[in-house]
Amino acid sequence: MAGNDGNSLIAWLPELLYTGGRFERGQALVCDSGIIVRLARVDELKDEKRIRLSNRAILPGMVNAHSHAFQRVLRGRTEHRTSNRQDSFWTWREMMYSAATRLTPEDIYDASRLAFLEMVLNGITAVGEFHYLQHAPDSTPYDDSNLLAKEVVRAAGDVGVRIALLRVAYARSGFQSEPNPRQSRFIEKDPPTYLKNLESLISDLGRGSDPTATAWVGVAPHSIRAVPLDYLCEVITYANQHDLKVHMHVAEQPAEVSACVEEYRRTPIALLETEGLLSERFTAVHAIHVTPKAIPSFAKRGAMVCACPTTERNLGDGVVPADEYLKHNVPICLGTDSHAQIDLLEDARELEYHLRLQKLERAVLDKQLQVSSSKSQVGELGRLATQLFDCATINGARSIGSPDGSLEPGKAADFFTIDLNDPSVAGASTVDLLSSIVFSASRAAVREVVVGGKPIVSEGQHLIQEEIVERFNDLQKKLWS
Ligand SMILES: [Zn+2]
């Protein structure tokens, strides 16, 4: 490789660089072919090509661990009462289905591109796409059973964001419930059909073991409601044998928990635990309605939780008991889920803020850190922000198997910059900058985004932003007028 003579080495020279939980001055990020090869002091550089970023802090790209990209078409269209009874997650879901049943493959591409564009403009460099639209609107399988998954992957590739396509297994409406015709685009009735289609997608995209991978596959049994136990066991066994990540909606709504208890005489977590389905590969999305007693099973098995606070507040789901998870050292990652808003730093701060509202107390998660963490070399001003930023970066990367999430040798060169003169963070010192970013940065402060060493956002603009927005405007007109 050309790295030996230094010709292909690129040194990014920001004012501040975030690594090892702190901001460093006078450090360069040296990359080769999209991979970080070392961090070096500026005076140690030789003949690397230098790219100076004045008044900028470089931070590792954020990882959005839970997305349904097509749901971006619903934004602004569900914030009203639809029934005389209480509106809820379930009434919202009917509105979501009415959009989901109408989208063509090209529509899904256009909606996904807009969602991914918004993500990268926020500093997100990798996404876990929980993908459940498989068939044509009339429920006929396409000639290529992965056509829609590939449209989403194509959209990610065109925007430049890495993607874990978490292919959903979906078998039924729920325990003893009538089939809902609006779910027919999602359903693959038996494990052999699902696994055949999954394998075909893996042979196209891969499993993501390579640090330069831009798209790879994971498995996503939709929920205990939608996947009966024998199906679930077969899918997760396959994932474990083939070293694939497993994502699943767990305990988002109380009704889902009571249906599980009715069917299996166990709560969702107890069911997953006793059937041996939790592991280090497993991420439980939401995991809101859980008892404190259930949380140690996550810790015991090394499973993770993905919180989606902006969606959870939008849907009235409830509050993720992040304090309880932290108490047991269960890692939490973050997702923008329904895309009511796409701003992963907002999700990071809401993880803490929701607990403040619930407990009438400040710095709730910091209290957990004071108790549980002696490892941190970060001062008290940055301790909570560091933890929340880890949720948005390192933990997300682990959850979806992405090669980024931190700025260290061997990782992908995925990062974003913050303009230190942006009014939302101006005046911060290296000690309180991360807290300013996590709790207060506006999206306008994100100026450059680089994925695999390649700039995809410059001066706050994506290279093909106008075209993506124009096509999406047309799609929304077609769908809603
Ligand atoms: Zn979801």
GROMACS .gro file of N, CA and C in nm, residues 139-285:
model
  441
  139SER      N    1  -4.866  -0.707  -0.129
  139SER     CA    2  -4.805  -0.817  -0.052
  139SER      C    3  -4.737  -0.925  -0.139
  140THR      N    4  -4.733  -0.906  -0.272
  140THR     CA    5  -4.659  -1.000  -0.357
  140THR      C    6  -4.509  -0.977  -0.336
  141PRO      N    7  -4.433  -1.085  -0.320
  141PRO     CA    8  -4.287  -1.065  -0.312
  141PRO      C    9  -4.234  -1.010  -0.446
  142TYR      N   10  -4.137  -0.923  -0.439
  142TYR     CA   11  -4.070  -0.876  -0.561
  142TYR      C   12  -3.985  -0.990  -0.618
  143ASP      N   13  -3.949  -0.981  -0.746
  143ASP     CA   14  -3.863  -1.084  -0.806
  143ASP      C   15  -3.735  -1.099  -0.723
  144ASP      N   16  -3.680  -0.986  -0.684
  144ASP     CA   17  -3.568  -0.988  -0.589
  144ASP      C   18  -3.628  -0.960  -0.451
  145SER      N   19  -3.626  -1.062  -0.364
  145SER     CA   20  -3.692  -1.047  -0.234
  145SER      C   21  -3.625  -0.939  -0.148
  146ASN      N   22  -3.508  -0.893  -0.189
  146ASN     CA   23  -3.440  -0.788  -0.112
  146ASN      C   24  -3.439  -0.654  -0.185
  147LEU      N   25  -3.529  -0.639  -0.281
  147LEU     CA   26  -3.531  -0.516  -0.360
  147LEU      C   27  -3.536  -0.390  -0.272
  148LEU      N   28  -3.629  -0.390  -0.175
  148LEU     CA   29  -3.646  -0.268  -0.095
  148LEU      C   30  -3.528  -0.245   0.000
  149ALA      N   31  -3.476  -0.354   0.055
  149ALA     CA   32  -3.356  -0.340   0.139
  149ALA      C   33  -3.243  -0.278   0.058
  150LYS      N   34  -3.232  -0.321  -0.066
  150LYS     CA   35  -3.124  -0.270  -0.151
  150LYS      C   36  -3.147  -0.123  -0.188
  151GLU      N   37  -3.274  -0.081  -0.200
  151GLU     CA   38  -3.301   0.061  -0.226
  151GLU      C   39  -3.253   0.146  -0.108
  152VAL      N   40  -3.275   0.095   0.014
  152VAL     CA   41  -3.230   0.169   0.133
  152VAL      C   42  -3.078   0.174   0.137
  153VAL      N   43  -3.015   0.062   0.104
  153VAL     CA   44  -2.868   0.057   0.103
  153VAL      C   45  -2.812   0.149  -0.006
  154ARG      N   46  -2.878   0.152  -0.120
  154ARG     CA   47  -2.834   0.241  -0.228
  154ARG      C   48  -2.844   0.388  -0.183
  155ALA      N   49  -2.952   0.419  -0.112
  155ALA     CA   50  -2.968   0.556  -0.061
  155ALA      C   51  -2.855   0.592   0.034
  156ALA      N   52  -2.821   0.497   0.124
  156ALA     CA   53  -2.712   0.522   0.219
  156ALA      C   54  -2.581   0.543   0.144
  157GLY      N   55  -2.558   0.460   0.043
  157GLY     CA   56  -2.434   0.472  -0.035
  157GLY      C   57  -2.425   0.606  -0.106
  158ASP      N   58  -2.537   0.652  -0.161
  158ASP     CA   59  -2.535   0.780  -0.232
  158ASP      C   60  -2.513   0.898  -0.138
  159VAL      N   61  -2.563   0.886  -0.015
  159VAL     CA   62  -2.541   0.993   0.083
  159VAL      C   63  -2.400   0.982   0.142
  160GLY      N   64  -2.352   0.857   0.157
  160GLY     CA   65  -2.217   0.836   0.210
  160GLY      C   66  -2.214   0.791   0.355
  161VAL      N   67  -2.331   0.751   0.409
  161VAL     CA   68  -2.334   0.704   0.548
  161VAL      C   69  -2.317   0.552   0.548
  162ARG      N   70  -2.245   0.498   0.646
  162ARG     CA   71  -2.235   0.351   0.658
  162ARG      C   72  -2.369   0.296   0.705
  163ILE      N   73  -2.399   0.173   0.664
  163ILE     CA   74  -2.530   0.118   0.704
  163ILE      C   75  -2.521  -0.029   0.744
  164ALA      N   76  -2.579  -0.059   0.860
  164ALA     CA   77  -2.606  -0.198   0.896
  164ALA      C   78  -2.751  -0.221   0.861
  165LEU      N   79  -2.778  -0.303   0.759
  165LEU     CA   80  -2.916  -0.331   0.721
  165LEU      C   81  -2.964  -0.444   0.812
  166LEU      N   82  -3.043  -0.408   0.911
  166LEU     CA   83  -3.092  -0.505   1.009
  166LEU      C   84  -3.224  -0.559   0.954
  167ARG      N   85  -3.213  -0.676   0.891
  167ARG     CA   86  -3.330  -0.725   0.814
  167ARG      C   87  -3.431  -0.787   0.909
  168VAL      N   88  -3.553  -0.737   0.902
  168VAL     CA   89  -3.654  -0.772   1.002
  168VAL      C   90  -3.723  -0.904   0.969
  169ALA      N   91  -3.743  -0.984   1.075
  169ALA     CA   92  -3.829  -1.102   1.067
  169ALA      C   93  -3.964  -1.064   1.128
  170TYR      N   94  -4.072  -1.091   1.055
  170TYR     CA   95  -4.206  -1.049   1.098
  170TYR      C   96  -4.304  -1.159   1.056
  171ALA      N   97  -4.375  -1.217   1.151
  171ALA     CA   98  -4.458  -1.333   1.116
  171ALA      C   99  -4.607  -1.311   1.133
  172ARG      N  100  -4.645  -1.222   1.225
  172ARG     CA  101  -4.788  -1.217   1.260
  172ARG      C  102  -4.822  -1.083   1.324
  173SER      N  103  -4.952  -1.060   1.337
  173SER     CA  104  -4.999  -0.937   1.402
  173SER      C  105  -4.969  -0.937   1.551
  174GLY      N  106  -4.990  -1.051   1.611
  174GLY     CA  107  -4.968  -1.061   1.755
  174GLY      C  108  -5.034  -1.187   1.806
  175PHE      N  109  -5.015  -1.211   1.936
  175PHE     CA  110  -5.071  -1.329   2.001
  175PHE      C  111  -5.224  -1.323   1.993
  176GLN      N  112  -5.285  -1.424   1.934
  176GLN     CA  113  -5.431  -1.435   1.921
  176GLN      C  114  -5.494  -1.312   1.859
  177SER      N  115  -5.421  -1.240   1.773
  177SER     CA  116  -5.488  -1.126   1.706
  177SER      C  117  -5.504  -1.155   1.557
  178GLU      N  118  -5.610  -1.101   1.504
  178GLU     CA  119  -5.642  -1.120   1.362
  178GLU      C  120  -5.531  -1.061   1.275
  179PRO      N  121  -5.503  -1.121   1.158
  179PRO     CA  122  -5.404  -1.060   1.069
  179PRO      C  123  -5.447  -0.919   1.030
  180ASN      N  124  -5.354  -0.827   1.030
  180ASN     CA  125  -5.382  -0.690   0.988
  180ASN      C  126  -5.330  -0.676   0.844
  181PRO      N  127  -5.421  -0.654   0.745
  181PRO     CA  128  -5.376  -0.652   0.605
  181PRO      C  129  -5.268  -0.547   0.580
  182ARG      N  130  -5.262  -0.446   0.667
  182ARG     CA  131  -5.163  -0.341   0.647
  182ARG      C  132  -5.022  -0.386   0.685
  183GLN      N  133  -5.012  -0.504   0.745
  183GLN     CA  134  -4.878  -0.557   0.778
  183GLN      C  135  -4.828  -0.655   0.672
  184SER      N  136  -4.907  -0.674   0.564
  184SER     CA  137  -4.870  -0.783   0.472
  184SER      C  138  -4.741  -0.756   0.394
  185ARG      N  139  -4.699  -0.631   0.388
  185ARG     CA  140  -4.570  -0.603   0.322
  185ARG      C  141  -4.451  -0.653   0.404
  186PHE      N  142  -4.474  -0.679   0.535
  186PHE     CA  143  -4.362  -0.711   0.625
  186PHE      C  144  -4.342  -0.863   0.641
  187ILE      N  145  -4.451  -0.939   0.614
  187ILE     CA  146  -4.454  -1.076   0.667
  187ILE      C  147  -4.380  -1.179   0.582
  188GLU      N  148  -4.291  -1.253   0.648
  188GLU     CA  149  -4.233  -1.375   0.590
  188GLU      C  150  -4.269  -1.486   0.688
  189LYS      N  151  -4.363  -1.568   0.648
  189LYS     CA  152  -4.436  -1.654   0.742
  189LYS      C  153  -4.351  -1.752   0.821
  190ASP      N  154  -4.246  -1.806   0.758
  190ASP     CA  155  -4.172  -1.909   0.830
  190ASP      C  156  -4.021  -1.881   0.825
  191PRO      N  157  -3.948  -1.940   0.919
  191PRO     CA  158  -3.803  -1.915   0.925
  191PRO      C  159  -3.728  -1.951   0.796
  192PRO      N  160  -3.760  -2.065   0.727
  192PRO     CA  161  -3.683  -2.094   0.605
  192PRO      C  162  -3.693  -1.982   0.502
  193THR      N  163  -3.812  -1.923   0.485
  193THR     CA  164  -3.826  -1.813   0.388
  193THR      C  165  -3.741  -1.694   0.432
  194TYR      N  166  -3.754  -1.657   0.559
  194TYR     CA  167  -3.677  -1.544   0.610
  194TYR      C  168  -3.526  -1.569   0.594
  195LEU      N  169  -3.481  -1.686   0.635
  195LEU     CA  170  -3.336  -1.713   0.633
  195LEU      C  171  -3.282  -1.722   0.490
  196LYS      N  172  -3.363  -1.773   0.398
  196LYS     CA  173  -3.320  -1.779   0.258
  196LYS      C  174  -3.298  -1.635   0.206
  197ASN      N  175  -3.392  -1.547   0.236
  197ASN     CA  176  -3.379  -1.409   0.189
  197ASN      C  177  -3.264  -1.336   0.260
  198LEU      N  178  -3.248  -1.368   0.387
  198LEU     CA  179  -3.138  -1.308   0.464
  198LEU      C  180  -3.004  -1.349   0.403
  199GLU      N  181  -2.990  -1.479   0.377
  199GLU     CA  182  -2.863  -1.530   0.321
  199GLU      C  183  -2.833  -1.466   0.187
  200SER      N  184  -2.938  -1.447   0.108
  200SER     CA  185  -2.915  -1.385  -0.022
  200SER      C  186  -2.866  -1.240  -0.005
  201LEU      N  187  -2.921  -1.171   0.093
  201LEU     CA  188  -2.875  -1.033   0.117
  201LEU      C  189  -2.731  -1.031   0.170
  202ILE      N  190  -2.700  -1.128   0.257
  202ILE     CA  191  -2.563  -1.136   0.309
  202ILE      C  192  -2.465  -1.162   0.195
  203SER      N  193  -2.505  -1.247   0.100
  203SER     CA  194  -2.410  -1.274  -0.009
  203SER      C  195  -2.389  -1.149  -0.095
  204ASP      N  196  -2.486  -1.058  -0.095
  204ASP     CA  197  -2.466  -0.932  -0.168
  204ASP      C  198  -2.389  -0.827  -0.087
  205LEU      N  199  -2.421  -0.817   0.043
  205LEU     CA  200  -2.365  -0.705   0.122
  205LEU      C  201  -2.253  -0.746   0.217
  206GLY      N  202  -2.258  -0.868   0.268
  206GLY     CA  203  -2.157  -0.912   0.363
  206GLY      C  204  -2.204  -0.893   0.508
  207ARG      N  205  -2.113  -0.932   0.600
  207ARG     CA  206  -2.146  -0.929   0.742
  207ARG      C  207  -2.071  -0.817   0.816
  208GLY      N  208  -1.989  -0.743   0.743
  208GLY     CA  209  -1.931  -0.623   0.801
  208GLY      C  210  -1.807  -0.643   0.885
  209SER      N  211  -1.733  -0.752   0.862
  209SER     CA  212  -1.615  -0.773   0.946
  209SER      C  213  -1.496  -0.686   0.903
  210ASP      N  214  -1.504  -0.629   0.785
  210ASP     CA  215  -1.394  -0.550   0.730
  210ASP      C  216  -1.406  -0.404   0.774
  211PRO      N  217  -1.298  -0.341   0.822
  211PRO     CA  218  -1.310  -0.201   0.868
  211PRO      C  219  -1.343  -0.101   0.757
  212THR      N  220  -1.334  -0.144   0.632
  212THR     CA  221  -1.373  -0.052   0.525
  212THR      C  222  -1.516  -0.078   0.476
  213ALA      N  223  -1.586  -0.174   0.540
  213ALA     CA  224  -1.722  -0.207   0.495
  213ALA      C  225  -1.814  -0.085   0.506
  214THR      N  226  -1.892  -0.063   0.403
  214THR     CA  227  -1.987   0.050   0.408
  214THR      C  228  -2.130   0.002   0.428
  215ALA      N  229  -2.156  -0.126   0.398
  215ALA     CA  230  -2.291  -0.181   0.419
  215ALA      C  231  -2.277  -0.327   0.458
  216TRP      N  232  -2.356  -0.370   0.556
  216TRP     CA  233  -2.352  -0.509   0.600
  216TRP      C  234  -2.488  -0.544   0.660
  217VAL      N  235  -2.503  -0.672   0.696
  217VAL     CA  236  -2.635  -0.722   0.735
  217VAL      C  237  -2.637  -0.769   0.880
  218GLY      N  238  -2.748  -0.740   0.947
  218GLY     CA  239  -2.775  -0.797   1.079
  218GLY      C  240  -2.917  -0.849   1.080
  219VAL      N  241  -2.955  -0.918   1.189
  219VAL     CA  242  -3.092  -0.969   1.193
  219VAL      C  243  -3.174  -0.892   1.296
  220ALA      N  244  -3.304  -0.882   1.267
  220ALA     CA  245  -3.391  -0.803   1.353
  220ALA      C  246  -3.529  -0.868   1.364
  221PRO      N  247  -3.541  -0.968   1.453
  221PRO     CA  248  -3.677  -1.015   1.482
  221PRO      C  249  -3.756  -0.895   1.535
  222HIS      N  250  -3.868  -0.864   1.474
  222HIS     CA  251  -3.933  -0.734   1.499
  222HIS      C  252  -3.964  -0.711   1.647
  223SER      N  253  -4.031  -0.809   1.709
  223SER     CA  254  -4.072  -0.798   1.849
  223SER      C  255  -4.129  -0.933   1.890
  224ILE      N  256  -4.148  -0.950   2.019
  224ILE     CA  257  -4.206  -1.077   2.066
  224ILE      C  258  -4.350  -1.089   2.017
  225ARG      N  259  -4.417  -0.975   2.006
  225ARG     CA  260  -4.553  -0.973   1.952
  225ARG      C  261  -4.557  -1.028   1.809
  226ALA      N  262  -4.462  -0.988   1.725
  226ALA     CA  263  -4.469  -1.018   1.581
  226ALA      C  264  -4.398  -1.147   1.542
  227VAL      N  265  -4.318  -1.203   1.633
  227VAL     CA  266  -4.243  -1.325   1.600
  227VAL      C  267  -4.264  -1.428   1.711
  228PRO      N  268  -4.334  -1.540   1.680
  228PRO     CA  269  -4.354  -1.642   1.784
  228PRO      C  270  -4.221  -1.706   1.826
  229LEU      N  271  -4.224  -1.766   1.943
  229LEU     CA  272  -4.099  -1.810   2.006
  229LEU      C  273  -4.015  -1.905   1.922
  230ASP      N  274  -4.078  -2.005   1.857
  230ASP     CA  275  -3.995  -2.101   1.781
  230ASP      C  276  -3.924  -2.032   1.664
  231TYR      N  277  -3.995  -1.941   1.600
  231TYR     CA  278  -3.937  -1.861   1.489
  231TYR      C  279  -3.820  -1.777   1.543
  232LEU      N  280  -3.847  -1.712   1.656
  232LEU     CA  281  -3.747  -1.627   1.718
  232LEU      C  282  -3.619  -1.705   1.750
  233CYS      N  283  -3.637  -1.823   1.808
  233CYS     CA  284  -3.521  -1.904   1.846
  233CYS      C  285  -3.441  -1.942   1.721
  234GLU      N  286  -3.511  -1.975   1.614
  234GLU     CA  287  -3.441  -2.019   1.493
  234GLU      C  288  -3.358  -1.903   1.433
  235VAL      N  289  -3.418  -1.786   1.432
  235VAL     CA  290  -3.349  -1.670   1.375
  235VAL      C  291  -3.227  -1.631   1.460
  236ILE      N  292  -3.245  -1.630   1.591
  236ILE     CA  293  -3.133  -1.589   1.677
  236ILE      C  294  -3.024  -1.695   1.678
  237THR      N  295  -3.062  -1.822   1.671
  237THR     CA  296  -2.960  -1.928   1.661
  237THR      C  297  -2.877  -1.908   1.535
  238TYR      N  298  -2.944  -1.878   1.426
  238TYR     CA  299  -2.873  -1.853   1.299
  238TYR      C  300  -2.775  -1.736   1.317
  239ALA      N  301  -2.824  -1.629   1.379
  239ALA     CA  302  -2.739  -1.510   1.398
  239ALA      C  303  -2.617  -1.544   1.482
  240ASN      N  304  -2.637  -1.621   1.587
  240ASN     CA  305  -2.525  -1.658   1.674
  240ASN      C  306  -2.424  -1.745   1.599
  241GLN      N  307  -2.475  -1.837   1.516
  241GLN     CA  308  -2.384  -1.924   1.440
  241GLN      C  309  -2.304  -1.846   1.337
  242HIS      N  310  -2.362  -1.738   1.287
  242HIS     CA  311  -2.297  -1.663   1.178
  242HIS      C  312  -2.243  -1.528   1.224
  243ASP      N  313  -2.238  -1.508   1.355
  243ASP     CA  314  -2.181  -1.387   1.412
  243ASP      C  315  -2.246  -1.259   1.357
  244LEU      N  316  -2.379  -1.259   1.360
  244LEU     CA  317  -2.453  -1.141   1.314
  244LEU      C  318  -2.512  -1.066   1.434
  245LYS      N  319  -2.521  -0.935   1.422
  245LYS     CA  320  -2.586  -0.856   1.527
  245LYS      C  321  -2.736  -0.884   1.528
  246VAL      N  322  -2.794  -0.879   1.648
  246VAL     CA  323  -2.938  -0.902   1.663
  246VAL      C  324  -3.002  -0.778   1.728
  247HIS      N  325  -3.097  -0.720   1.661
  247HIS     CA  326  -3.172  -0.608   1.719
  247HIS      C  327  -3.319  -0.647   1.728
  248MET      N  328  -3.384  -0.601   1.834
  248MET     CA  329  -3.526  -0.637   1.851
  248MET      C  330  -3.595  -0.530   1.934
  249HIS      N  331  -3.718  -0.490   1.894
  249HIS     CA  332  -3.799  -0.403   1.978
  249HIS      C  333  -3.839  -0.483   2.103
  250VAL      N  334  -3.813  -0.428   2.219
  250VAL     CA  335  -3.847  -0.499   2.343
  250VAL      C  336  -3.912  -0.401   2.441
  251ALA      N  337  -4.031  -0.437   2.489
  251ALA     CA  338  -4.097  -0.363   2.598
  251ALA      C  339  -4.107  -0.213   2.570
  252GLU      N  340  -4.155  -0.181   2.448
  252GLU     CA  341  -4.177  -0.039   2.417
  252GLU      C  342  -4.307   0.010   2.479
  253GLN      N  343  -4.407  -0.079   2.483
  253GLN     CA  344  -4.539  -0.042   2.530
  253GLN      C  345  -4.588  -0.144   2.635
  254PRO      N  346  -4.662  -0.096   2.737
  254PRO     CA  347  -4.712  -0.191   2.838
  254PRO      C  348  -4.798  -0.302   2.778
  255ALA      N  349  -4.876  -0.270   2.671
  255ALA     CA  350  -4.964  -0.373   2.612
  255ALA      C  351  -4.883  -0.489   2.555
  256GLU      N  352  -4.763  -0.457   2.507
  256GLU     CA  353  -4.677  -0.560   2.450
  256GLU      C  354  -4.627  -0.654   2.561
  257VAL      N  355  -4.599  -0.595   2.677
  257VAL     CA  356  -4.552  -0.675   2.790
  257VAL      C  357  -4.665  -0.766   2.838
  258SER      N  358  -4.788  -0.711   2.849
  258SER     CA  359  -4.896  -0.796   2.901
  258SER      C  360  -4.933  -0.906   2.803
  259ALA      N  361  -4.923  -0.878   2.671
  259ALA     CA  362  -4.951  -0.985   2.573
  259ALA      C  363  -4.847  -1.097   2.587
  260CYS      N  364  -4.725  -1.061   2.613
  260CYS     CA  365  -4.617  -1.160   2.629
  260CYS      C  366  -4.642  -1.245   2.754
  261VAL      N  367  -4.683  -1.179   2.861
  261VAL     CA  368  -4.711  -1.252   2.985
  261VAL      C  369  -4.829  -1.348   2.963
  262GLU      N  370  -4.928  -1.301   2.888
  262GLU     CA  371  -5.044  -1.386   2.861
  262GLU      C  372  -5.004  -1.509   2.779
  263GLU      N  373  -4.920  -1.488   2.680
  263GLU     CA  374  -4.883  -1.599   2.591
  263GLU      C  375  -4.782  -1.694   2.655
  264TYR      N  376  -4.684  -1.638   2.723
  264TYR     CA  377  -4.571  -1.722   2.769
  264TYR      C  378  -4.557  -1.730   2.921
  265ARG      N  379  -4.643  -1.658   2.993
  265ARG     CA  380  -4.633  -1.654   3.139
  265ARG      C  381  -4.499  -1.596   3.185
  266ARG      N  382  -4.438  -1.519   3.100
  266ARG     CA  383  -4.312  -1.454   3.136
  266ARG      C  384  -4.309  -1.314   3.073
  267THR      N  385  -4.238  -1.221   3.134
  267THR     CA  386  -4.221  -1.090   3.072
  267THR      C  387  -4.124  -1.106   2.954
  268PRO      N  388  -4.119  -1.007   2.863
  268PRO     CA  389  -4.027  -1.021   2.749
  268PRO      C  390  -3.883  -1.047   2.790
  269ILE      N  391  -3.834  -0.976   2.890
  269ILE     CA  392  -3.693  -0.996   2.930
  269ILE      C  393  -3.674  -1.135   2.989
  270ALA      N  394  -3.771  -1.176   3.074
  270ALA     CA  395  -3.760  -1.310   3.135
  270ALA      C  396  -3.764  -1.417   3.026
  271LEU      N  397  -3.848  -1.395   2.925
  271LEU     CA  398  -3.856  -1.492   2.815
  271LEU      C  399  -3.722  -1.499   2.741
  272LEU      N  400  -3.667  -1.384   2.707
  272LEU     CA  401  -3.539  -1.381   2.634
  272LEU      C  402  -3.429  -1.446   2.716
  273GLU      N  403  -3.431  -1.418   2.845
  273GLU     CA  404  -3.327  -1.471   2.934
  273GLU      C  405  -3.340  -1.623   2.949
  274THR      N  406  -3.462  -1.668   2.980
  274THR     CA  407  -3.475  -1.812   3.007
  274THR      C  408  -3.460  -1.895   2.880
  275GLU      N  409  -3.486  -1.838   2.765
  275GLU     CA  410  -3.467  -1.913   2.639
  275GLU      C  411  -3.324  -1.900   2.587
  276GLY      N  412  -3.240  -1.829   2.661
  276GLY     CA  413  -3.098  -1.817   2.621
  276GLY      C  414  -3.078  -1.730   2.498
  277LEU      N  415  -3.162  -1.630   2.479
  277LEU     CA  416  -3.154  -1.550   2.356
  277LEU      C  417  -3.073  -1.422   2.372
  278LEU      N  418  -3.042  -1.385   2.496
  278LEU     CA  419  -2.961  -1.264   2.516
  278LEU      C  420  -2.813  -1.298   2.502
  279SER      N  421  -2.739  -1.206   2.441
  279SER     CA  422  -2.595  -1.227   2.427
  279SER      C  423  -2.531  -1.092   2.399
  280GLU      N  424  -2.399  -1.094   2.380
  280GLU     CA  425  -2.328  -0.970   2.348
  280GLU      C  426  -2.369  -0.915   2.212
  281ARG      N  427  -2.426  -0.999   2.128
  281ARG     CA  428  -2.471  -0.951   1.997
  281ARG      C  429  -2.606  -0.882   2.002
  282PHE      N  430  -2.674  -0.896   2.117
  282PHE     CA  431  -2.815  -0.857   2.125
  282PHE      C  432  -2.833  -0.712   2.172
  283THR      N  433  -2.913  -0.636   2.096
  283THR     CA  434  -2.953  -0.501   2.140
  283THR      C  435  -3.104  -0.497   2.151
  284ALA      N  436  -3.151  -0.463   2.271
  284ALA     CA  437  -3.296  -0.448   2.294
  284ALA      C  438  -3.331  -0.302   2.270
  285VAL      N  439  -3.413  -0.277   2.169
  285VAL     CA  440  -3.450  -0.140   2.137
  285VAL      C  441  -3.566  -0.097   2.227
   0.00000   0.00000   0.00000
